[in-house]
JSON list of C-alpha atoms in Angstrom, two decimals:
[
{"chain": "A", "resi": 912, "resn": "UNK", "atom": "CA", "xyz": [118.32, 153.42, 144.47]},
{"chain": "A", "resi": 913, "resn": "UNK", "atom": "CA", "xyz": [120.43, 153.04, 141.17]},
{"chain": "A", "resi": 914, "resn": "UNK", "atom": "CA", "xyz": [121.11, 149.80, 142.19]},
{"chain": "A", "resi": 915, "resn": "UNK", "atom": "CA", "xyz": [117.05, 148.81, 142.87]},
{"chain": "A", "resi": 916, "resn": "UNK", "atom": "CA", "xyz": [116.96, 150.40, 139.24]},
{"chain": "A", "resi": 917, "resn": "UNK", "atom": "CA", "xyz": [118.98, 148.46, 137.57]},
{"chain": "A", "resi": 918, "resn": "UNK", "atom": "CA", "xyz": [118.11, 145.09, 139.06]},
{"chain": "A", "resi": 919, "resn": "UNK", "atom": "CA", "xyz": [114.44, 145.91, 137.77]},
{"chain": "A", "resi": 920, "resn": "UNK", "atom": "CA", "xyz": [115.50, 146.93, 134.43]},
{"chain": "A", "resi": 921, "resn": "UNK", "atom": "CA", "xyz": [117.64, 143.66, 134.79]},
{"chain": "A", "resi": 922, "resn": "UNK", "atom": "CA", "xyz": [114.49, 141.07, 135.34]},
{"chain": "A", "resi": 923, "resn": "UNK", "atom": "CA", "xyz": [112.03, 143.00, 132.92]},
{"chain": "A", "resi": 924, "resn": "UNK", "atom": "CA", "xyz": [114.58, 142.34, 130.02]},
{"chain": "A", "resi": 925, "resn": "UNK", "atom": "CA", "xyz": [114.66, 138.82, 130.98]},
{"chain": "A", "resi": 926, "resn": "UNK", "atom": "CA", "xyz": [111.14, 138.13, 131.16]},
{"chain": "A", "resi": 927, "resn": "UNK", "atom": "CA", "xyz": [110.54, 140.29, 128.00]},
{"chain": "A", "resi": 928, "resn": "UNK", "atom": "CA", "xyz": [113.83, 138.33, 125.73]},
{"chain": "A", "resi": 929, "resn": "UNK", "atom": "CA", "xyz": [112.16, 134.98, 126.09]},
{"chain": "A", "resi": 930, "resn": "UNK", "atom": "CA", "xyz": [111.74, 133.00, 122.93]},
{"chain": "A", "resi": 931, "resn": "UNK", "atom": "CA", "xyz": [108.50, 133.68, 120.92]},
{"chain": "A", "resi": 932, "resn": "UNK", "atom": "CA", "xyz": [107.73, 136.54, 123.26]},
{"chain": "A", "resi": 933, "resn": "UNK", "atom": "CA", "xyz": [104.77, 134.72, 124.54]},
{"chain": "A", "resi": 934, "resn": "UNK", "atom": "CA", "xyz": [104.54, 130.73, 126.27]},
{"chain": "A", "resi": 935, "resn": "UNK", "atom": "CA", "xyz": [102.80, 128.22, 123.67]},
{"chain": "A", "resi": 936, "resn": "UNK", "atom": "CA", "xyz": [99.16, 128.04, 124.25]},
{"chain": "A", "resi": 937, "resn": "UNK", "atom": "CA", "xyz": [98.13, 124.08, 124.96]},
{"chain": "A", "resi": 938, "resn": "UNK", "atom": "CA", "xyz": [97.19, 122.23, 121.82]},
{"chain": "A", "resi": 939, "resn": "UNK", "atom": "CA", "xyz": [93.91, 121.36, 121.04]},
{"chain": "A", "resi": 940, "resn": "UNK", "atom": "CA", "xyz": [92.78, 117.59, 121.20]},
{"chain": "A", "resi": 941, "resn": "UNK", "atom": "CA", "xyz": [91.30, 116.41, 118.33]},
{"chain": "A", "resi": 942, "resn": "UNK", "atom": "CA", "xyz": [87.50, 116.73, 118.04]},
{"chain": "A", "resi": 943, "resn": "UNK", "atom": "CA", "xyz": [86.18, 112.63, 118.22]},
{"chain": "A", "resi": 944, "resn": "UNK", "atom": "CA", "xyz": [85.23, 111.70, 114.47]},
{"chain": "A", "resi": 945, "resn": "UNK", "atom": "CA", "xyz": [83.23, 108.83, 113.55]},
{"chain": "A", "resi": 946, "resn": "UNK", "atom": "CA", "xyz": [82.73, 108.75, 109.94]},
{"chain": "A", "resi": 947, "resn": "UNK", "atom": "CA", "xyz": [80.36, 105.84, 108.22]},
{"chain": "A", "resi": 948, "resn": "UNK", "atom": "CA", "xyz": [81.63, 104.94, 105.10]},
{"chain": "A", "resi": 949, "resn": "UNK", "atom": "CA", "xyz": [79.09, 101.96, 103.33]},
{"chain": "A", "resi": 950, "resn": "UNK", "atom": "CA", "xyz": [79.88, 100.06, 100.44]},
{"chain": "A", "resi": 951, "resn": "UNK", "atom": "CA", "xyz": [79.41, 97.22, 98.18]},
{"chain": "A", "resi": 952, "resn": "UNK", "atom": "CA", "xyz": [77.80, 95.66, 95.27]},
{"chain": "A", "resi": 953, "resn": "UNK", "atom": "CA", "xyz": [74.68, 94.48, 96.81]},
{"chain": "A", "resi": 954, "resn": "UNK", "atom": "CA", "xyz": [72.81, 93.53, 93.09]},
{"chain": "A", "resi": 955, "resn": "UNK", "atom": "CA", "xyz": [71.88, 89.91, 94.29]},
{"chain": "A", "resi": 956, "resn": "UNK", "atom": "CA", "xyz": [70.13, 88.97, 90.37]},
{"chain": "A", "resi": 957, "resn": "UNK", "atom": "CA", "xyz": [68.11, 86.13, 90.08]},
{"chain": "A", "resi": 958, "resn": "UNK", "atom": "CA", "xyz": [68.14, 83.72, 92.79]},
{"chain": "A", "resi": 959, "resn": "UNK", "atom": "CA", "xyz": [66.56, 80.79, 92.73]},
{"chain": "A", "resi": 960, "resn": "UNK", "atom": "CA", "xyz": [63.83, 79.96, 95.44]},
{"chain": "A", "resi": 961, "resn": "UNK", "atom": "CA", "xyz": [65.10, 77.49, 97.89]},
{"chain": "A", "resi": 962, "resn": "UNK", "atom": "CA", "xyz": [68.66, 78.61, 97.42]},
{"chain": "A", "resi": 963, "resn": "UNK", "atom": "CA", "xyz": [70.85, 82.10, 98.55]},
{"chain": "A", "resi": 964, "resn": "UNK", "atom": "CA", "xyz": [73.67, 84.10, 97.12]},
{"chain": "A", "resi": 965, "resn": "UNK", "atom": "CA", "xyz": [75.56, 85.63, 99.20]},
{"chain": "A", "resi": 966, "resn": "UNK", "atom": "CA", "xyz": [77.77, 89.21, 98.64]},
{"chain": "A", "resi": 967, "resn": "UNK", "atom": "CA", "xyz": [79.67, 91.48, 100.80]},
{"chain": "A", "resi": 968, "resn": "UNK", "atom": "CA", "xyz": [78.95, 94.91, 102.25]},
{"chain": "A", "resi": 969, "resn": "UNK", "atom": "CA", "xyz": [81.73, 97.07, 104.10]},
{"chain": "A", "resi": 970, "resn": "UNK", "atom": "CA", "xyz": [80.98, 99.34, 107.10]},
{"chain": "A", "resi": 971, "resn": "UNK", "atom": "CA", "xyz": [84.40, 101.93, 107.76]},
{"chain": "A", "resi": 972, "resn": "UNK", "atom": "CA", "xyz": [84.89, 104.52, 109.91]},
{"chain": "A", "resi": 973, "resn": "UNK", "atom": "CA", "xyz": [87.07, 106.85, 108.66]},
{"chain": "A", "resi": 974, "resn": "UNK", "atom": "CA", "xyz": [86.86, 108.95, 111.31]},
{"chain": "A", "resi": 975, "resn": "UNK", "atom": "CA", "xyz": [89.52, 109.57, 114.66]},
{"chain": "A", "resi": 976, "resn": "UNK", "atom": "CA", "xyz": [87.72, 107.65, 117.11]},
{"chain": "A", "resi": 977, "resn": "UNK", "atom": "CA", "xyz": [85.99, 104.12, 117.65]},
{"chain": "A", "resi": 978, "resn": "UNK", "atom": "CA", "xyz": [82.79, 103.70, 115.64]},
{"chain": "A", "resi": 979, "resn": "UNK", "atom": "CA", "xyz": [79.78, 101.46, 117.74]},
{"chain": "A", "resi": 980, "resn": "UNK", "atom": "CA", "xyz": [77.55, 99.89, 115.12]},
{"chain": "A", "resi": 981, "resn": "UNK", "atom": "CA", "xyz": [74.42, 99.04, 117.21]},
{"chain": "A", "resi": 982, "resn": "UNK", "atom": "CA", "xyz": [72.31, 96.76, 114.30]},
{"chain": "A", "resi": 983, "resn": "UNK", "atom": "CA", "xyz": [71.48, 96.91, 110.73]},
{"chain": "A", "resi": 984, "resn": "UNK", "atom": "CA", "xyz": [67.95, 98.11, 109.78]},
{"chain": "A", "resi": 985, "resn": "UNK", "atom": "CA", "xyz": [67.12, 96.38, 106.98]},
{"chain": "A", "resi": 986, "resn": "UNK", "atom": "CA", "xyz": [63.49, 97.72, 104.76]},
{"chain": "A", "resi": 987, "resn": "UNK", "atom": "CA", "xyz": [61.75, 95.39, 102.17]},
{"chain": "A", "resi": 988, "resn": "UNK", "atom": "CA", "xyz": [64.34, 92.82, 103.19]},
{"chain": "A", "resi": 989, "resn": "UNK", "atom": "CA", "xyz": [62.54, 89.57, 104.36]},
{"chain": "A", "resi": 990, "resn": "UNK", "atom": "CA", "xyz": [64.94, 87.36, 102.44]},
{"chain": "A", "resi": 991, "resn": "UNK", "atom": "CA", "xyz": [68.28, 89.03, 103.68]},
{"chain": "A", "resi": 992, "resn": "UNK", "atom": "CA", "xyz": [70.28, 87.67, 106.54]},
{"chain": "A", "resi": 993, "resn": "UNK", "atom": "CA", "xyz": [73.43, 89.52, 107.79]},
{"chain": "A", "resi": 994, "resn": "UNK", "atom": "CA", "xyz": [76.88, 87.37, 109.06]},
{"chain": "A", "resi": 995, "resn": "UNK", "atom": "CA", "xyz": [77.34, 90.65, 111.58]},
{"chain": "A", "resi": 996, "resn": "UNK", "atom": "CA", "xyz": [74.82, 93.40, 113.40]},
{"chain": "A", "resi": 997, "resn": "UNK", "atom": "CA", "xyz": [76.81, 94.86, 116.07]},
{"chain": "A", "resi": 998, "resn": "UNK", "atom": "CA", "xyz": [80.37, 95.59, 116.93]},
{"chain": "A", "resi": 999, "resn": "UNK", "atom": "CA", "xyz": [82.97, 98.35, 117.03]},
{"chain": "A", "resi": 1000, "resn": "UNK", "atom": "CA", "xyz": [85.17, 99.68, 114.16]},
{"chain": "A", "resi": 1001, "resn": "UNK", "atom": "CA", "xyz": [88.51, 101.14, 115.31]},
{"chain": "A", "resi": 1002, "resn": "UNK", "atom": "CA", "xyz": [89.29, 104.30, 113.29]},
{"chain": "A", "resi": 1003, "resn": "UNK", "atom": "CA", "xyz": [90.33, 103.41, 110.23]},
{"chain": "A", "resi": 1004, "resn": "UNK", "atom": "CA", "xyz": [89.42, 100.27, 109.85]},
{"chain": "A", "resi": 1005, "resn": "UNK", "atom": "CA", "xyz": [86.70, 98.19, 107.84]},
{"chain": "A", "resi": 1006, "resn": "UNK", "atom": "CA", "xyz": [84.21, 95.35, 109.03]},
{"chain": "A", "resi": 1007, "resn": "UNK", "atom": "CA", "xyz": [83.32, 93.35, 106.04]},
{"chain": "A", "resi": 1008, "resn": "UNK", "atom": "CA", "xyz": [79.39, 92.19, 106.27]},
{"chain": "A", "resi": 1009, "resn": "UNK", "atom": "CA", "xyz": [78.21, 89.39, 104.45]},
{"chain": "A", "resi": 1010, "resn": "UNK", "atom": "CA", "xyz": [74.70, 89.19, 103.28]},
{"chain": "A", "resi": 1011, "resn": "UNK", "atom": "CA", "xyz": [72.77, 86.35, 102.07]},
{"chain": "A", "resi": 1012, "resn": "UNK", "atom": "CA", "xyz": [69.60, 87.01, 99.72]},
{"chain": "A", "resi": 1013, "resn": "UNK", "atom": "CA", "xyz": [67.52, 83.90, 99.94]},
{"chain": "A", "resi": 1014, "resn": "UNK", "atom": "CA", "xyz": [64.08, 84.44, 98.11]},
{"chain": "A", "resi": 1015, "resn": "UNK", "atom": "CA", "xyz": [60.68, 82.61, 99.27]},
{"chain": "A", "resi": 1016, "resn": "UNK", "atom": "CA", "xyz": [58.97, 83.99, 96.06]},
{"chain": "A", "resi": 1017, "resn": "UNK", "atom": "CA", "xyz": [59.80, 85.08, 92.40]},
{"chain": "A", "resi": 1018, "resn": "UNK", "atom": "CA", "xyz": [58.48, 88.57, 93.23]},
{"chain": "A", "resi": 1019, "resn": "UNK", "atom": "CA", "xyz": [61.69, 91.34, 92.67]},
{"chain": "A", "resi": 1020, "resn": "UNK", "atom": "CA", "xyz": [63.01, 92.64, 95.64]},
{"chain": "A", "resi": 1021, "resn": "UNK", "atom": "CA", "xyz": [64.53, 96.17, 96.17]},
{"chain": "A", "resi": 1022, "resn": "UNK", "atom": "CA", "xyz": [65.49, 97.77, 99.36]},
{"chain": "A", "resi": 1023, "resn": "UNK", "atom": "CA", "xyz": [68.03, 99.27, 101.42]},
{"chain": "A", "resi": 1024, "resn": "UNK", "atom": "CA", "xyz": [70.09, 98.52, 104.20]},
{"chain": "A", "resi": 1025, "resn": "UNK", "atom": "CA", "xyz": [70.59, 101.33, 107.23]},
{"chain": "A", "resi": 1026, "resn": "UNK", "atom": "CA", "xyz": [73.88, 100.69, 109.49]},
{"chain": "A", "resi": 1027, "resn": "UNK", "atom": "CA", "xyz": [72.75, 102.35, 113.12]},
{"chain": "A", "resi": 1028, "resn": "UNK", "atom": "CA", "xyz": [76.17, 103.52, 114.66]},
{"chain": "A", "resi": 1029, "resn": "UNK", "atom": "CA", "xyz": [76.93, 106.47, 116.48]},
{"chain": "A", "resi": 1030, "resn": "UNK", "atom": "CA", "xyz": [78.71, 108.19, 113.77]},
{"chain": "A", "resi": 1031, "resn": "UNK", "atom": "CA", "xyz": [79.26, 111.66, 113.44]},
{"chain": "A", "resi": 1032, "resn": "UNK", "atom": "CA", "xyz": [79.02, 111.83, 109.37]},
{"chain": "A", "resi": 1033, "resn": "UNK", "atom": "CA", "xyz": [78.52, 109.94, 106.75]},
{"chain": "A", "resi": 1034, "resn": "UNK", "atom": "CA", "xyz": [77.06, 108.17, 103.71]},
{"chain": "A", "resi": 1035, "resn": "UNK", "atom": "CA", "xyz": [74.03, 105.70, 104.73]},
{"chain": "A", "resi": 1036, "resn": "UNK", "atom": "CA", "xyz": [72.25, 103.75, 103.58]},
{"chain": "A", "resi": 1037, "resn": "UNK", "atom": "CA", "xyz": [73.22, 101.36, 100.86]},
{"chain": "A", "resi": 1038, "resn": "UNK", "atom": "CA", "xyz": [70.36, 99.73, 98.38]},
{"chain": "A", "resi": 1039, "resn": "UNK", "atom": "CA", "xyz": [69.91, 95.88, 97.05]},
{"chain": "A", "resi": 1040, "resn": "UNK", "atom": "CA", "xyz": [68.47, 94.51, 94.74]},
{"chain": "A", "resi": 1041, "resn": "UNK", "atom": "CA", "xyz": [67.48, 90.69, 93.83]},
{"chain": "A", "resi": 1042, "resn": "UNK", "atom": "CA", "xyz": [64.54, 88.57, 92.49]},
{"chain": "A", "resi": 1043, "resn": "UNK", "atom": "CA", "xyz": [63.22, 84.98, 92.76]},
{"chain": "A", "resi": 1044, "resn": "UNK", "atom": "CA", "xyz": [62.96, 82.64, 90.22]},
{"chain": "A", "resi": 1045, "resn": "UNK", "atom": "CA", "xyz": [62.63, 79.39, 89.29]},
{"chain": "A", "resi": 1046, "resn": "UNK", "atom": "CA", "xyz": [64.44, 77.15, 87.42]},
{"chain": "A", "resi": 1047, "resn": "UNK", "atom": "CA", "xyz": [64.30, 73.65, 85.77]},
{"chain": "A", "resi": 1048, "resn": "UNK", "atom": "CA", "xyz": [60.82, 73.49, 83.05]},
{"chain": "A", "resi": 1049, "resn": "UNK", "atom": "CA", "xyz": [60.07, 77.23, 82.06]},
{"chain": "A", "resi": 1050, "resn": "UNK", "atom": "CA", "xyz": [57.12, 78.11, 84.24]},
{"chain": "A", "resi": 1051, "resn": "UNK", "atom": "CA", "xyz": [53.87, 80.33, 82.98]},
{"chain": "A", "resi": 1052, "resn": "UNK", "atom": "CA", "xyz": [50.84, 81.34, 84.26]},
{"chain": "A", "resi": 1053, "resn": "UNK", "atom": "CA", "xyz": [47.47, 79.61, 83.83]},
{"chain": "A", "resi": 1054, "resn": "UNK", "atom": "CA", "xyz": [46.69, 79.16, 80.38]},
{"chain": "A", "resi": 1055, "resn": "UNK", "atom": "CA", "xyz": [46.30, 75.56, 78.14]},
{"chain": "A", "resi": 1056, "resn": "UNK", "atom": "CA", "xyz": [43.47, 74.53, 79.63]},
{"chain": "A", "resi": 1057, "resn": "UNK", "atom": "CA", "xyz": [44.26, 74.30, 82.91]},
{"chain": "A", "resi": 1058, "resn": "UNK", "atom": "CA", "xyz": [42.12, 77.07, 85.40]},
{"chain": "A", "resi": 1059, "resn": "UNK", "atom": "CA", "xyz": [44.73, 79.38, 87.48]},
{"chain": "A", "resi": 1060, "resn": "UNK", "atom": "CA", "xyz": [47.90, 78.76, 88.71]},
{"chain": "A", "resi": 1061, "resn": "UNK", "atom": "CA", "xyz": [51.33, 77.81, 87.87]},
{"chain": "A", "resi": 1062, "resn": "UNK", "atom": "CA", "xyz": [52.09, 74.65, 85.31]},
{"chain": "A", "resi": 1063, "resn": "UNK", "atom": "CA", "xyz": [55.22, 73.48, 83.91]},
{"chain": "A", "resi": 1064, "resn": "UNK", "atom": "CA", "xyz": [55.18, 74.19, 80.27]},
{"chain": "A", "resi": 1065, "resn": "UNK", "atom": "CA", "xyz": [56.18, 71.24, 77.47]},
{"chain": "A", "resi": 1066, "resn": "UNK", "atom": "CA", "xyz": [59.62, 71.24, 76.19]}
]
């Protein structure tokens, strides 16, 4: 019996000596991030009808995991074509967009551009800004003697 004794007290103080006391619980995996990060001077100024200027928007994900941009919704943005719509951003890592304002009109043009993704935070959406002119003669309306419209003022 003192023998059974001391063979017990012999395997509790092993299991109870062990270093921390306690095994490690299992880390944690990251939670999957996907953070939209939008930027970029997007101020076209005036454009001349018939012709484009062109400037760059980035799309980032700052987050842990891959990003899946599914299109660009763009509002009040007839003249704006995009070089890129869809495509996956690795974490990290930027996509530069580049966007060409091409006005049809001298009206002004303000709107803002929504990147569709399936991020988990972040900043969206991103405004522009442009107008349509004309250049060559200045132009003015009516007036002179002529009835409506546009006509090319003397210079």
């Amino acid at each position: 019996m003192f023998r059974s004794l001391f063979v017990w007290m012999l395997v509790a103080a092993s299991i109870g000596c062990g270093k921390g006391g306690s095994p490690a619980a299992p880390s944690q995996p990251d939670t999957p991030t996907r953070v939209l990060v939008v930027s970029g001077d997007l101020a076209f100024g005036d454009v001349e009808i018939g012709s484009s200027v062109a400037r760059t928007m980035r799309v980032g994900n700052s987050g842990n995991s891959p990003m899946t941009v599914t299109n660009l919704t763009v509002t009040n943005g007839d003249a704006i074509a995009a070089s890129w719509l869809t495509g996956v951003i690795a974490p990290g890592a930027t996509q530069d967009v580049t966007l060409r304002f091409s006005p049809t009109s001298t009206a002004v043009v303000n709107g803002t551009i929504r990147v569709n993704a399936d991020h988990t935070a972040g900043a969206n959406p991103i405004t522009f800004s442009g107008r349509g002119g004309r250049t060559g003669p200045a132009w003015e309306r009516g007036g002179g003697g002529q009835t409506g419209g546009e006509r090319a003022s003397g210079g």
